[in-house]
Tab-separated table of C-alpha atoms in Angstrom:
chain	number	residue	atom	x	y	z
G	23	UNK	CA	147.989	-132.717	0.281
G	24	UNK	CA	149.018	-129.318	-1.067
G	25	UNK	CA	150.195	-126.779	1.730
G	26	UNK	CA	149.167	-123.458	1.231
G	27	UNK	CA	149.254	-119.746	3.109
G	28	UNK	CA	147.418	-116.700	2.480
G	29	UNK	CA	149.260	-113.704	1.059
G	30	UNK	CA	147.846	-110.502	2.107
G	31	UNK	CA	147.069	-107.995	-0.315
G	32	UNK	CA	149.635	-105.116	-0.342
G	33	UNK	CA	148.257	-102.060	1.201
G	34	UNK	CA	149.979	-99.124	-0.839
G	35	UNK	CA	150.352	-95.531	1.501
G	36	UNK	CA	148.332	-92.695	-0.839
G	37	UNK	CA	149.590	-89.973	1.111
G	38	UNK	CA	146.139	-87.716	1.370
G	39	UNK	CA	146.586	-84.065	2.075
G	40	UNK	CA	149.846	-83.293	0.925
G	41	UNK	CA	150.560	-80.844	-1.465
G	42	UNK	CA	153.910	-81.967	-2.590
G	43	UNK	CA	152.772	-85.616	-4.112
G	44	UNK	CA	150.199	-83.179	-6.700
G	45	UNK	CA	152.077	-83.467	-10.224
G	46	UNK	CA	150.559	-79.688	-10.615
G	47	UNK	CA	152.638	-78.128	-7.686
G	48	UNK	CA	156.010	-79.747	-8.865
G	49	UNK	CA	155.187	-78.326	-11.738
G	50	UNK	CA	154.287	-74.862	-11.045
G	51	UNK	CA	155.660	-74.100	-7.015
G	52	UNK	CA	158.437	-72.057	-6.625
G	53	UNK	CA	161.620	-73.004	-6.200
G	54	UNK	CA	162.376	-72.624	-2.359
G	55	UNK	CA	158.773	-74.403	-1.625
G	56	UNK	CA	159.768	-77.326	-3.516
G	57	UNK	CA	163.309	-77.840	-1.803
G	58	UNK	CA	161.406	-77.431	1.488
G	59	UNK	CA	158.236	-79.232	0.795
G	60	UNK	CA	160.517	-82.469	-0.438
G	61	UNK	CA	162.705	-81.995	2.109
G	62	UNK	CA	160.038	-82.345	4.877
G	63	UNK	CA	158.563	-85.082	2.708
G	64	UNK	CA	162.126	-86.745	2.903
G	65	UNK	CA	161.636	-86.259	6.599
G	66	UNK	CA	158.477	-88.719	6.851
G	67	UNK	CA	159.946	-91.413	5.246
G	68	UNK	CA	163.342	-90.731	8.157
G	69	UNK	CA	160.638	-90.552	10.940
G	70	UNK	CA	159.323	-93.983	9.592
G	71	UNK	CA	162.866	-95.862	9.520
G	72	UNK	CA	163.216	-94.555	13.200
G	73	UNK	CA	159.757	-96.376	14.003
G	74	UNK	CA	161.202	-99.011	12.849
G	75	UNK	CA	164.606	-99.327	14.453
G	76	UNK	CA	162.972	-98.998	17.632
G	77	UNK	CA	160.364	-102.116	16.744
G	78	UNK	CA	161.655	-104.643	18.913
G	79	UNK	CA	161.604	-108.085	16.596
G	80	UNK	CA	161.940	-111.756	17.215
G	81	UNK	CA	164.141	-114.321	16.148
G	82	UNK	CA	166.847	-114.263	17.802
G	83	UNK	CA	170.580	-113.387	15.842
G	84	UNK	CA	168.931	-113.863	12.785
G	85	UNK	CA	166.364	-112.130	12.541
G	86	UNK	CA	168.571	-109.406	14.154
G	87	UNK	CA	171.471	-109.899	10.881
G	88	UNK	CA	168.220	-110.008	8.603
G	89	UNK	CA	167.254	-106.565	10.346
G	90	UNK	CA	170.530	-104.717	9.640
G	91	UNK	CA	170.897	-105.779	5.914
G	92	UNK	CA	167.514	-103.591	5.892
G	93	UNK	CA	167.591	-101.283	7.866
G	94	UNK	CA	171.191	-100.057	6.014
G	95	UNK	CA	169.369	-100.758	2.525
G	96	UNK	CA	166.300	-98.122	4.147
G	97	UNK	CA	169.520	-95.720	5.371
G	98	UNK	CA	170.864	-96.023	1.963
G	99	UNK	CA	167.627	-95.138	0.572
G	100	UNK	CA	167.016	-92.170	2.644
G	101	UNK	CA	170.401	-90.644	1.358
G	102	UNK	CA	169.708	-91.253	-2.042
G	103	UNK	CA	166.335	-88.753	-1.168
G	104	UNK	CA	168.063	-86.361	-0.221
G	105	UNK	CA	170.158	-86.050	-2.750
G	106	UNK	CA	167.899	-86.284	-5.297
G	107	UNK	CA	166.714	-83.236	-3.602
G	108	UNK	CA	169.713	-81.413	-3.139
G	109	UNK	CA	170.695	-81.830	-7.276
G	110	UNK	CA	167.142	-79.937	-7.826
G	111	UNK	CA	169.357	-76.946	-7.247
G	112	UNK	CA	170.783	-77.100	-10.680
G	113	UNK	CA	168.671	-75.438	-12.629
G	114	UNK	CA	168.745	-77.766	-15.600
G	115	UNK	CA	167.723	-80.273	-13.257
G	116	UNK	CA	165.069	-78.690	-12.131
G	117	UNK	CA	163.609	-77.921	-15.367
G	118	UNK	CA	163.737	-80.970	-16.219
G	119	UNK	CA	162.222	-82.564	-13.222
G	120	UNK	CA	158.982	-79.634	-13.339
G	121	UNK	CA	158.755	-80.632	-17.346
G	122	UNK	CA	158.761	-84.180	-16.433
G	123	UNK	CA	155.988	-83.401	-14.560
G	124	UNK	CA	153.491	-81.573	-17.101
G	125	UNK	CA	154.468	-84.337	-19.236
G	126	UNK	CA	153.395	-86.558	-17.287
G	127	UNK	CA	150.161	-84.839	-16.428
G	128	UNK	CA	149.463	-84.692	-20.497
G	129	UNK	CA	149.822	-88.472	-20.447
G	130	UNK	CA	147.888	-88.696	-17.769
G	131	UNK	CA	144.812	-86.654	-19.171
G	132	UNK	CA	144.983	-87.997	-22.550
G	133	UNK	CA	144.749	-91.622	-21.183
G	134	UNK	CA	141.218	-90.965	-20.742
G	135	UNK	CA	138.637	-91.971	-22.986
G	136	UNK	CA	137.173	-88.800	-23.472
G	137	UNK	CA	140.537	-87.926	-25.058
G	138	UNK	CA	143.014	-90.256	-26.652
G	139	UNK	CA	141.842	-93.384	-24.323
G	140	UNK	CA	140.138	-95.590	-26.371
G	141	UNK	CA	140.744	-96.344	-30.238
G	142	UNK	CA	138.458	-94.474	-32.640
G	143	UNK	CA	138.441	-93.264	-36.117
G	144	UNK	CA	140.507	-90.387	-37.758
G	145	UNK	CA	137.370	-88.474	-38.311
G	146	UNK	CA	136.102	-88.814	-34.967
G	147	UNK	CA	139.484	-88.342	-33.163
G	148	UNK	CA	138.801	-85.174	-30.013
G	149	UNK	CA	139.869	-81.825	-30.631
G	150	UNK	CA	142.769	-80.812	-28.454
G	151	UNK	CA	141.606	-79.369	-25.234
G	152	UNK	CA	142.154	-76.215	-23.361
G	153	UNK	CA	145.322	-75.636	-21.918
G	154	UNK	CA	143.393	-74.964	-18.770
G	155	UNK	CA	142.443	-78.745	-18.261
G	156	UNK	CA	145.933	-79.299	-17.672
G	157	UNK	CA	146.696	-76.608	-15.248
G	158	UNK	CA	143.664	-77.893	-13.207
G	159	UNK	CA	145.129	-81.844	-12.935
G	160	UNK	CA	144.175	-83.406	-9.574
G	161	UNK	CA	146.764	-86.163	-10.604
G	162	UNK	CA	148.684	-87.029	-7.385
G	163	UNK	CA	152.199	-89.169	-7.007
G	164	UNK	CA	151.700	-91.933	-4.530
G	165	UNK	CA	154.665	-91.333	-1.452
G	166	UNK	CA	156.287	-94.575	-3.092
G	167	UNK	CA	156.539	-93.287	-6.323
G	168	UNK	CA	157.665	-89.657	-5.303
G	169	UNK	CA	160.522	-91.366	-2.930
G	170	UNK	CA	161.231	-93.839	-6.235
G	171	UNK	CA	161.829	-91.102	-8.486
G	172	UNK	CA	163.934	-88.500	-5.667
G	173	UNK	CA	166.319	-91.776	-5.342
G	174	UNK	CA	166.864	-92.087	-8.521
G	175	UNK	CA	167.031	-88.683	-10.168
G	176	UNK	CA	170.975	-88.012	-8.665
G	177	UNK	CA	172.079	-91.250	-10.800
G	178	UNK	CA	169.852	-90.070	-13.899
G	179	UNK	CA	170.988	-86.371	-14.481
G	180	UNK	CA	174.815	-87.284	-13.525
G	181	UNK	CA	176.609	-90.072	-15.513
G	182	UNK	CA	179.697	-90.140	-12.926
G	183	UNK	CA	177.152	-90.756	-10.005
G	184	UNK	CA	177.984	-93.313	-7.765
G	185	UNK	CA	174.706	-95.280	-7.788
G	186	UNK	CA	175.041	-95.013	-11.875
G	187	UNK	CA	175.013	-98.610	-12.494
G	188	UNK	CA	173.162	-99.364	-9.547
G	189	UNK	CA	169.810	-101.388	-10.780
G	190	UNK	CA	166.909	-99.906	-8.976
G	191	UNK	CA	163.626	-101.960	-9.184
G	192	UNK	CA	160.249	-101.230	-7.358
G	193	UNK	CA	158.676	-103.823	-5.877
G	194	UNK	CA	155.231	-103.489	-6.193
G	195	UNK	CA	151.763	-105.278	-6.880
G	196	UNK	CA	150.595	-104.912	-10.509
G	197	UNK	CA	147.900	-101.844	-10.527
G	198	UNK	CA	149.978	-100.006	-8.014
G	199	UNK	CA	152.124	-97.464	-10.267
G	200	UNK	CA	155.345	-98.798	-11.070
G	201	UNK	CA	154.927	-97.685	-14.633
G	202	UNK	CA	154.092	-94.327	-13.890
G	203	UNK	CA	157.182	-93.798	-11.542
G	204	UNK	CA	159.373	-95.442	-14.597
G	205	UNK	CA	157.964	-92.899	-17.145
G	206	UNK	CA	158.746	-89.985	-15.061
G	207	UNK	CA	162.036	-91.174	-14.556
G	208	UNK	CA	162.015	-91.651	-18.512
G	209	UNK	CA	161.015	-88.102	-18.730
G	210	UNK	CA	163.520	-86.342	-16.953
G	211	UNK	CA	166.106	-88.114	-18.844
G	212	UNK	CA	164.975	-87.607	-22.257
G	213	UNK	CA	164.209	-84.127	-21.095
G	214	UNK	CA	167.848	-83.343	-19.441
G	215	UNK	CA	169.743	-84.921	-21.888
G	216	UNK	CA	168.180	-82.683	-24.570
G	217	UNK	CA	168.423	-79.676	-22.748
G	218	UNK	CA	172.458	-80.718	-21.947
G	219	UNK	CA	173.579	-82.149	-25.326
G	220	UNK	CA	171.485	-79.822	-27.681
G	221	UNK	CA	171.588	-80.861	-31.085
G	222	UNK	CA	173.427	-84.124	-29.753
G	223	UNK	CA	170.869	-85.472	-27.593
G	224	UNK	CA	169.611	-87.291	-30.643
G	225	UNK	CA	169.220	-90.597	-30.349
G	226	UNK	CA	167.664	-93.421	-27.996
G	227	UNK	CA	167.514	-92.592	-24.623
G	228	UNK	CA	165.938	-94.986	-22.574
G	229	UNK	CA	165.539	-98.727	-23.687
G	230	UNK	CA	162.311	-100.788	-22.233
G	231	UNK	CA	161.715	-104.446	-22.383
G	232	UNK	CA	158.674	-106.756	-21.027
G	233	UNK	CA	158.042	-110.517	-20.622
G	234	UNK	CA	155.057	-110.437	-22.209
G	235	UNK	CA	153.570	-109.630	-25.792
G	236	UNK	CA	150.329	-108.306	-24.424
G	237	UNK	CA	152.176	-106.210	-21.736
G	238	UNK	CA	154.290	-104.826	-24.118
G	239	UNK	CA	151.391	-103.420	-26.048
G	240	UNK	CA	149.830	-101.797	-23.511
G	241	UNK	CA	153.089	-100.409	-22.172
G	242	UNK	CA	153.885	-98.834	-25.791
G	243	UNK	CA	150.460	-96.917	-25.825
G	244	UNK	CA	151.338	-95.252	-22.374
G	245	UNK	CA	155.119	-94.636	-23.101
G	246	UNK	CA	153.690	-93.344	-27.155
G	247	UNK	CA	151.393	-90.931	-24.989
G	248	UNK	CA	154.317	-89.575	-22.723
G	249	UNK	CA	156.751	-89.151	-25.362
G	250	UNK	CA	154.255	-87.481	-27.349
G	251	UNK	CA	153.413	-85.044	-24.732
């Protein structure tokens, strides 16, 4: 006999309706409406960690020990936020975090087939497009990915950070955006470091590696089309 149990499929929050998880409005907002828009977004994911702090659980002093480790890891979390908020007052940062993002709404367009999607000949290859597809994107961050790349940005943009050498993975189903939230992150690092260093930014900035040949393909193509952009 071979025991088994049914995993449910992860159900990943999408975050309809607000304005501050559209790639466009990082990009464009102004300053003040960003700090407060992110700020009240930072406030959500508080308000959720409260929910569940009051969730009574069972299990008795384990479950309870179990509880702590994660609610301090969420706490930890929720600090990293809003810092990564707070460091969007430096204006370098900033401009690199709203360059990140037309960046990554260039990658995002030309991932389509209409565009530079599929493989086709030289003589065949699309014109570029109007400028004014890109200022119309509808491309949205999901909350996870938004709260991914706030958490991390602090550690990015500042080598004597704390949480530099902290390892920061996402934990997500395949299909649900974990590349997209790396690439951003990729971004704003290639992005600050050349508008900090100058002439001496040269050089590789971010180094990626996959477990698999045909993943690493694929992942090449996307990272080709955000570096290009």
């Amino acid at each position: 006999f071979m025991p088994f149990v049914e995993i449910p499929p992860l159900v990943v929050t999408e975050g309809k309706g607000n304005e501050i998880l559209k790639l466009a409005r990082l990009r464009d907002a102004p300053t003040e409406e960003i700090q407060i828009e992110l700020g009240r977004f930072v406030d959500d994911y508080a308000d959720w960690i409260e929910k569940i702090r009051s969730t009574p659980v069972a299990g008795g002093i384990q479950a309870e020990g179990a509880r702590a480790r994660i609610l301090g890891r969420l706490d930890e979390a929720l600090s990293r936020m809003r810092d990564g908020v707070s460091v969007l007052s430096d204006p370098l940062v900033e401009k690199s975090f709203r360059l990140a993002q037309k960046a990554m709404i260039l990658q995002i367009e030309h991932s389509d087939g209409s565009l530079g999607g599929e493989v086709r000949d030289l003589k065949d290859a699309k014109p570029m497009p109007d400028m004014e597809l890109y200022g119309e994107s509808d491309a949205t961050w999901r909350p996870f990915q938004l709260g991914y790349i706030l958490t991390c940005l602090p550690s990015i943009v500042d080598s004597e950070n704390e949480h530099r050498r902290t390892v920061d993975l996402i934990w997500a189903a395949t299909g649900a955006g974990k590349t997209e939230a790396y690439l951003a992150l990729a971004a704003i690092a290639i992005i600050h470091r050349r508008l900090t260093k100058g002439p001496k930014s040269g050089g590789s900035t971010v180094i990626t590696r996959y477990t698999l040949r045909l993943l690493t393909a694929q992942q090449f193509e996307r990272t080709s089309r955000l570096v290009c952009a």
